[in-house]
Short mmCIF file of C-alpha atoms and ligand atoms in Angstrom, two decimals:
data_model
loop_
_atom_site.label_atom_id
_atom_site.label_comp_id
_atom_site.label_asym_id
_atom_site.label_seq_id
_atom_site.Cartn_x
_atom_site.Cartn_y
_atom_site.Cartn_z
CA MET A 193 -3.42 -61.27 -35.06
CA THR A 194 -6.15 -63.22 -36.89
CA LEU A 195 -8.51 -60.31 -36.97
CA ARG A 196 -12.22 -60.00 -37.40
CA LYS A 197 -12.96 -62.99 -35.34
CA PRO A 198 -15.81 -61.95 -32.96
CA PHE A 199 -13.75 -60.16 -30.21
CA PHE A 200 -15.11 -60.02 -26.67
CA GLY A 201 -13.43 -57.92 -23.73
CA GLY A 202 -14.42 -57.93 -20.14
CA ASN A 203 -13.68 -54.73 -18.41
CA TRP A 204 -13.78 -55.37 -14.76
CA LYS A 205 -13.28 -51.75 -13.88
CA MET A 206 -12.72 -51.48 -9.86
CA HIS A 207 -14.23 -54.81 -9.12
CA HIS A 208 -12.84 -58.38 -8.20
CA GLY A 209 -9.69 -58.51 -6.04
CA PRO A 210 -7.55 -61.63 -6.21
CA SER A 211 -9.90 -63.76 -4.27
CA ALA A 212 -12.93 -62.93 -6.13
CA THR A 213 -10.83 -63.21 -9.38
CA ARG A 214 -9.84 -66.81 -8.64
CA THR A 215 -13.66 -67.80 -7.96
CA PHE A 216 -14.79 -66.06 -11.25
CA VAL A 217 -12.17 -67.59 -13.29
CA ARG A 218 -12.87 -71.29 -12.13
CA GLU A 219 -16.59 -70.67 -12.86
CA PHE A 220 -16.06 -68.94 -16.09
CA MET A 221 -13.70 -71.86 -17.36
CA ALA A 222 -16.47 -74.38 -16.55
CA GLU A 223 -18.98 -72.35 -18.62
CA TYR A 224 -16.75 -71.42 -21.56
CA PRO A 225 -14.69 -74.05 -23.38
CA PRO A 226 -11.59 -72.96 -25.36
CA ARG A 227 -12.82 -71.76 -28.99
CA GLU A 228 -10.56 -70.87 -31.79
CA ASP A 229 -13.02 -68.87 -33.67
CA ARG A 230 -13.29 -65.93 -31.27
CA THR A 231 -10.95 -63.70 -29.01
CA VAL A 232 -11.60 -63.36 -25.47
CA VAL A 233 -9.64 -60.73 -23.30
CA PHE A 234 -10.04 -59.94 -19.59
CA PHE A 235 -9.14 -56.58 -18.13
CA PRO A 236 -9.02 -57.32 -14.34
CA ALA A 237 -7.77 -54.90 -11.87
CA ALA A 238 -3.92 -54.62 -12.13
CA ILE A 239 -3.59 -56.23 -8.66
CA SER A 240 -5.65 -59.11 -9.81
CA LEU A 241 -3.92 -59.91 -13.09
CA ALA A 242 -1.32 -62.35 -11.58
CA GLU A 243 -4.07 -64.21 -9.90
CA PHE A 244 -6.19 -64.35 -13.06
CA ARG A 245 -3.31 -65.80 -15.14
CA ALA A 246 -2.32 -68.29 -12.36
CA THR A 247 -5.93 -69.64 -12.09
CA ALA A 248 -6.29 -69.67 -15.88
CA ALA A 249 -2.85 -71.29 -16.55
CA GLY A 250 -3.42 -74.00 -19.20
CA ARG A 251 -6.10 -71.82 -20.85
CA ALA A 252 -4.04 -69.96 -23.47
CA ASP A 253 -7.29 -68.84 -25.17
CA LEU A 254 -8.05 -66.49 -22.31
CA LEU A 255 -6.01 -63.47 -22.85
CA THR A 256 -5.43 -60.61 -20.40
CA GLY A 257 -4.76 -56.90 -20.49
CA LEU A 258 -4.94 -53.77 -18.13
CA GLN A 259 -7.61 -51.08 -18.16
CA ASP A 260 -4.97 -48.23 -18.33
CA VAL A 261 -1.35 -47.41 -18.31
CA HIS A 262 0.91 -44.31 -18.00
CA TRP A 263 2.55 -43.26 -21.23
CA GLU A 264 6.12 -43.06 -19.72
CA SER A 265 7.98 -46.37 -19.30
CA ALA A 266 9.19 -45.85 -15.82
CA GLY A 267 9.66 -42.91 -13.43
CA ALA A 268 8.27 -40.95 -10.49
CA PHE A 269 4.51 -41.47 -11.08
CA THR A 270 3.11 -42.75 -7.89
CA GLY A 271 0.29 -45.13 -8.46
CA SER A 272 0.86 -45.65 -12.04
CA ILE A 273 1.73 -48.64 -14.20
CA SER A 274 3.72 -48.58 -17.50
CA ALA A 275 2.92 -50.53 -20.61
CA ALA A 276 6.55 -52.24 -20.24
CA MET A 277 5.43 -53.48 -16.66
CA ALA A 278 2.12 -54.58 -18.05
CA ARG A 279 3.85 -56.66 -20.72
CA ASP A 280 6.03 -58.28 -18.25
CA ALA A 281 2.99 -59.27 -16.12
CA GLY A 282 1.51 -60.97 -19.10
CA ALA A 283 -0.80 -58.47 -20.49
CA SER A 284 -1.31 -58.44 -24.25
CA PHE A 285 -4.04 -55.70 -24.81
CA ILE A 286 -4.49 -52.31 -22.75
CA LEU A 287 -7.41 -50.07 -22.93
CA ALA A 288 -6.72 -46.39 -23.69
CA GLY A 289 -9.12 -43.60 -23.54
CA HIS A 290 -11.99 -45.51 -21.64
CA SER A 291 -14.69 -42.80 -20.97
CA GLU A 292 -14.09 -43.15 -17.24
CA ARG A 293 -10.47 -42.30 -17.70
CA ARG A 294 -11.51 -39.41 -19.94
CA HIS A 295 -14.59 -38.06 -17.94
CA VAL A 296 -13.75 -38.96 -14.30
CA PHE A 297 -9.83 -38.98 -14.36
CA GLY A 298 -9.54 -36.09 -17.03
CA ASP A 299 -7.50 -37.90 -19.76
CA SER A 300 -7.38 -35.58 -22.72
CA ASP A 301 -7.11 -36.85 -26.41
CA ASP A 302 -3.42 -36.13 -26.28
CA ASP A 303 -2.86 -38.15 -23.14
CA VAL A 304 -4.82 -40.88 -24.90
CA ALA A 305 -2.68 -40.64 -28.04
CA ARG A 306 0.49 -40.81 -25.82
CA LYS A 307 -0.85 -44.05 -24.06
CA VAL A 308 -1.79 -45.56 -27.28
CA ALA A 309 1.70 -44.90 -28.69
CA ALA A 310 3.29 -46.39 -25.50
CA ILE A 311 1.21 -49.54 -25.63
CA ALA A 312 2.02 -49.90 -29.33
CA ALA A 313 5.86 -49.35 -28.75
CA GLU A 314 5.84 -52.30 -26.14
CA GLY A 315 4.35 -54.46 -28.89
CA LEU A 316 0.88 -54.77 -26.94
CA VAL A 317 -2.58 -54.04 -28.69
CA PRO A 318 -4.02 -50.76 -27.72
CA ILE A 319 -7.78 -50.78 -27.65
CA LEU A 320 -8.73 -47.23 -28.28
CA CYS A 321 -11.95 -46.33 -26.58
CA VAL A 322 -14.15 -43.47 -28.21
CA GLY A 323 -17.62 -42.47 -27.74
CA GLU A 324 -19.76 -39.28 -27.41
CA LYS A 325 -21.77 -37.93 -24.35
CA LEU A 326 -25.59 -37.67 -24.42
CA GLU A 327 -25.47 -33.94 -24.90
CA GLN A 328 -23.21 -34.36 -27.84
CA ARG A 329 -25.49 -37.03 -29.53
CA ASP A 330 -28.52 -34.59 -28.91
CA ALA A 331 -26.50 -31.68 -30.50
CA GLY A 332 -25.90 -33.84 -33.59
CA ASP A 333 -22.21 -33.91 -32.96
CA VAL A 334 -21.60 -37.76 -32.73
CA GLU A 335 -19.59 -37.72 -36.07
CA THR A 336 -17.26 -34.73 -35.06
CA VAL A 337 -16.59 -36.12 -31.53
CA VAL A 338 -16.01 -39.69 -32.76
CA GLU A 339 -13.78 -38.61 -35.63
CA ARG A 340 -11.73 -36.38 -33.34
CA GLN A 341 -11.17 -39.04 -30.84
CA VAL A 342 -10.10 -41.49 -33.34
CA GLN A 343 -7.88 -39.27 -35.40
CA GLU A 344 -6.23 -37.89 -32.35
CA GLY A 345 -6.12 -41.16 -30.54
CA LEU A 346 -4.13 -42.78 -33.35
CA SER A 347 -2.03 -39.60 -34.34
CA ARG A 348 1.20 -40.65 -32.53
CA LEU A 349 1.35 -44.05 -34.26
CA GLU A 350 3.11 -45.02 -37.51
CA PRO A 351 0.85 -46.25 -40.19
CA GLY A 352 2.44 -49.76 -39.69
CA GLN A 353 1.27 -49.62 -36.10
CA ILE A 354 -2.37 -48.55 -36.92
CA ALA A 355 -2.90 -51.93 -38.51
CA ASP A 356 -2.56 -53.52 -35.08
CA VAL A 357 -5.21 -51.63 -33.08
CA VAL A 358 -8.57 -52.25 -31.82
CA ILE A 359 -11.31 -49.57 -31.67
CA ALA A 360 -14.12 -49.80 -29.21
CA TYR A 361 -17.09 -47.49 -29.64
CA GLU A 362 -18.71 -46.94 -26.42
CA PRO A 363 -21.26 -44.10 -26.28
CA VAL A 364 -20.97 -42.59 -22.73
CA TRP A 365 -24.74 -42.56 -22.24
CA ALA A 366 -24.91 -46.25 -22.57
CA ILE A 367 -22.18 -47.22 -20.16
CA GLY A 368 -23.32 -48.82 -16.97
CA THR A 369 -26.90 -47.21 -17.54
CA GLY A 370 -28.75 -50.25 -18.92
CA ARG A 371 -29.36 -48.15 -22.17
CA THR A 372 -27.90 -49.76 -25.20
CA ALA A 373 -27.57 -48.05 -28.51
CA SER A 374 -29.58 -49.90 -31.04
CA ALA A 375 -27.62 -52.17 -33.25
CA GLU A 376 -28.32 -49.93 -36.28
CA ASP A 377 -27.30 -46.60 -34.51
CA ALA A 378 -24.13 -48.32 -33.36
CA ASP A 379 -23.41 -49.83 -36.67
CA GLU A 380 -23.68 -46.44 -38.24
CA VAL A 381 -21.00 -45.19 -36.00
CA HIS A 382 -18.85 -48.26 -36.65
CA ARG A 383 -19.23 -47.64 -40.35
CA LEU A 384 -18.10 -44.05 -39.80
CA ILE A 385 -14.86 -45.34 -37.88
CA ARG A 386 -14.28 -48.02 -40.63
CA GLY A 387 -14.33 -45.22 -43.09
CA LEU A 388 -11.53 -43.40 -41.15
CA LEU A 389 -9.34 -46.49 -40.96
CA ILE A 390 -9.79 -47.04 -44.74
CA GLU A 391 -8.57 -43.48 -45.19
CA ALA A 392 -5.44 -44.45 -42.92
CA LEU A 393 -4.95 -47.94 -44.16
CA GLY A 394 -6.63 -48.67 -47.27
CA GLU A 395 -9.64 -51.25 -47.61
CA GLY A 396 -7.64 -54.40 -46.84
CA GLY A 397 -6.04 -53.15 -43.68
CA ALA A 398 -9.08 -51.43 -42.44
CA ARG A 399 -11.31 -54.47 -42.72
CA ARG A 400 -8.90 -56.46 -40.60
CA ILE A 401 -9.37 -54.17 -37.47
CA PRO A 402 -11.88 -55.19 -34.94
CA ILE A 403 -14.36 -52.16 -34.24
CA ILE A 404 -16.25 -53.51 -31.14
CA TYR A 405 -19.24 -51.93 -29.22
CA GLY A 406 -19.62 -51.22 -25.53
CA GLY A 407 -22.26 -49.81 -23.38
CA SER A 408 -24.70 -52.09 -21.37
CA VAL A 409 -23.88 -55.24 -23.67
CA LYS A 410 -25.85 -58.16 -21.92
CA PRO A 411 -26.71 -61.85 -23.05
CA GLY A 412 -30.08 -60.50 -24.17
CA ASN A 413 -28.63 -57.89 -26.81
CA ILE A 414 -25.30 -59.32 -27.86
CA ASP A 415 -26.67 -61.44 -30.69
CA GLU A 416 -28.58 -58.36 -32.33
CA LEU A 417 -25.55 -56.16 -32.05
CA LEU A 418 -23.02 -58.94 -33.37
CA ALA A 419 -25.31 -59.31 -36.43
CA ALA A 420 -24.73 -55.94 -37.67
CA PRO A 421 -22.07 -55.94 -40.46
CA ASP A 422 -19.47 -53.56 -38.94
CA ILE A 423 -19.97 -54.70 -35.17
CA ASP A 424 -17.08 -57.17 -34.66
CA GLY A 425 -17.57 -57.73 -30.86
CA ALA A 426 -18.21 -56.20 -27.50
CA LEU A 427 -16.42 -54.45 -24.63
CA VAL A 428 -18.41 -55.47 -21.67
CA GLY A 429 -18.47 -54.01 -18.11
CA GLY A 430 -21.13 -55.09 -15.68
CA ALA A 431 -22.13 -58.33 -17.46
CA SER A 432 -18.39 -59.42 -17.52
CA LEU A 433 -18.45 -59.84 -13.70
CA VAL A 434 -20.95 -62.64 -13.86
CA PRO A 435 -19.26 -65.83 -15.24
CA ALA A 436 -22.40 -67.28 -16.90
CA ASP A 437 -23.42 -64.17 -18.54
CA PHE A 438 -19.98 -63.19 -19.90
CA ALA A 439 -19.75 -66.95 -21.26
CA ARG A 440 -23.00 -66.58 -22.86
CA ILE A 441 -21.80 -63.32 -24.48
CA CYS A 442 -18.58 -64.78 -25.60
CA LEU A 443 -20.29 -67.76 -27.02
CA SER A 444 -22.58 -65.59 -29.34
CA GLY A 445 -22.08 -64.73 -33.00
CA GLN A 446 -21.25 -68.10 -34.52
CA ARG A 447 -20.06 -66.56 -37.83
P1 PGA B 514 -21.16 -51.68 -19.29
O1 PGA B 514 -19.66 -50.93 -19.30
O2 PGA B 514 -21.13 -52.90 -19.99
O3 PGA B 514 -21.32 -51.89 -17.62
O4 PGA B 514 -22.05 -50.57 -19.70
C1 PGA B 514 -19.01 -51.04 -20.64
C2 PGA B 514 -17.67 -50.35 -20.46
O5 PGA B 514 -17.45 -49.36 -19.77
O6 PGA B 514 -16.65 -50.83 -21.17
#
């Protein structure tokens, strides 16, 4: 990967079936011309991935991934999808440990670690999502929570595999709430995460890993966030469902 280009992910969550995906992709391509100086990855619903890729055929710059996978490669797990199946369908990135997976579906730190390892074992890039809840921030526990989630999330990887991850810092209280962390507050946590990566990989390796921010990112706040030294991009939920808004976000940060 050519890393530390600004990195933008669109996490569609449970929105946009195949028909809405087709319309979105056409509109987005009209608003966002291919750019080599940034990475753009979409995380549609699994059922819409093929439609996304078919509509965006010819736009190799628009990468795709899934929002979650099971850690086993195959088996009797009704409703689940494996990393191998995701790769076969054209995914190159997979989210692991998104706060909705942790707090709505009950994914534990070890479940997340297993998923991260399964994703890396398939040669795909895991995007490890971490972030504290509001009560944990109010109790002064941001460092402890984020450190634990990063260390445990990466604990089943070999050092060589850690070099190929993306970390998304998404404070739970900022997701879907319209409340964004200030660029300063977010950057402080990104610096903490960078420090953990430096311990694992050394300075050179750690500096190549994108650490992206998520939580109510919009066209109106992306420039300020991206200007912070350790914020390398964004994972965007709500605003990634609107082609013009997400295109505007993906075009910011002309470094
Ligand atoms: P949001 O979601 O942009 O709607 O806050 C971000 C995310 O959950 O990744």
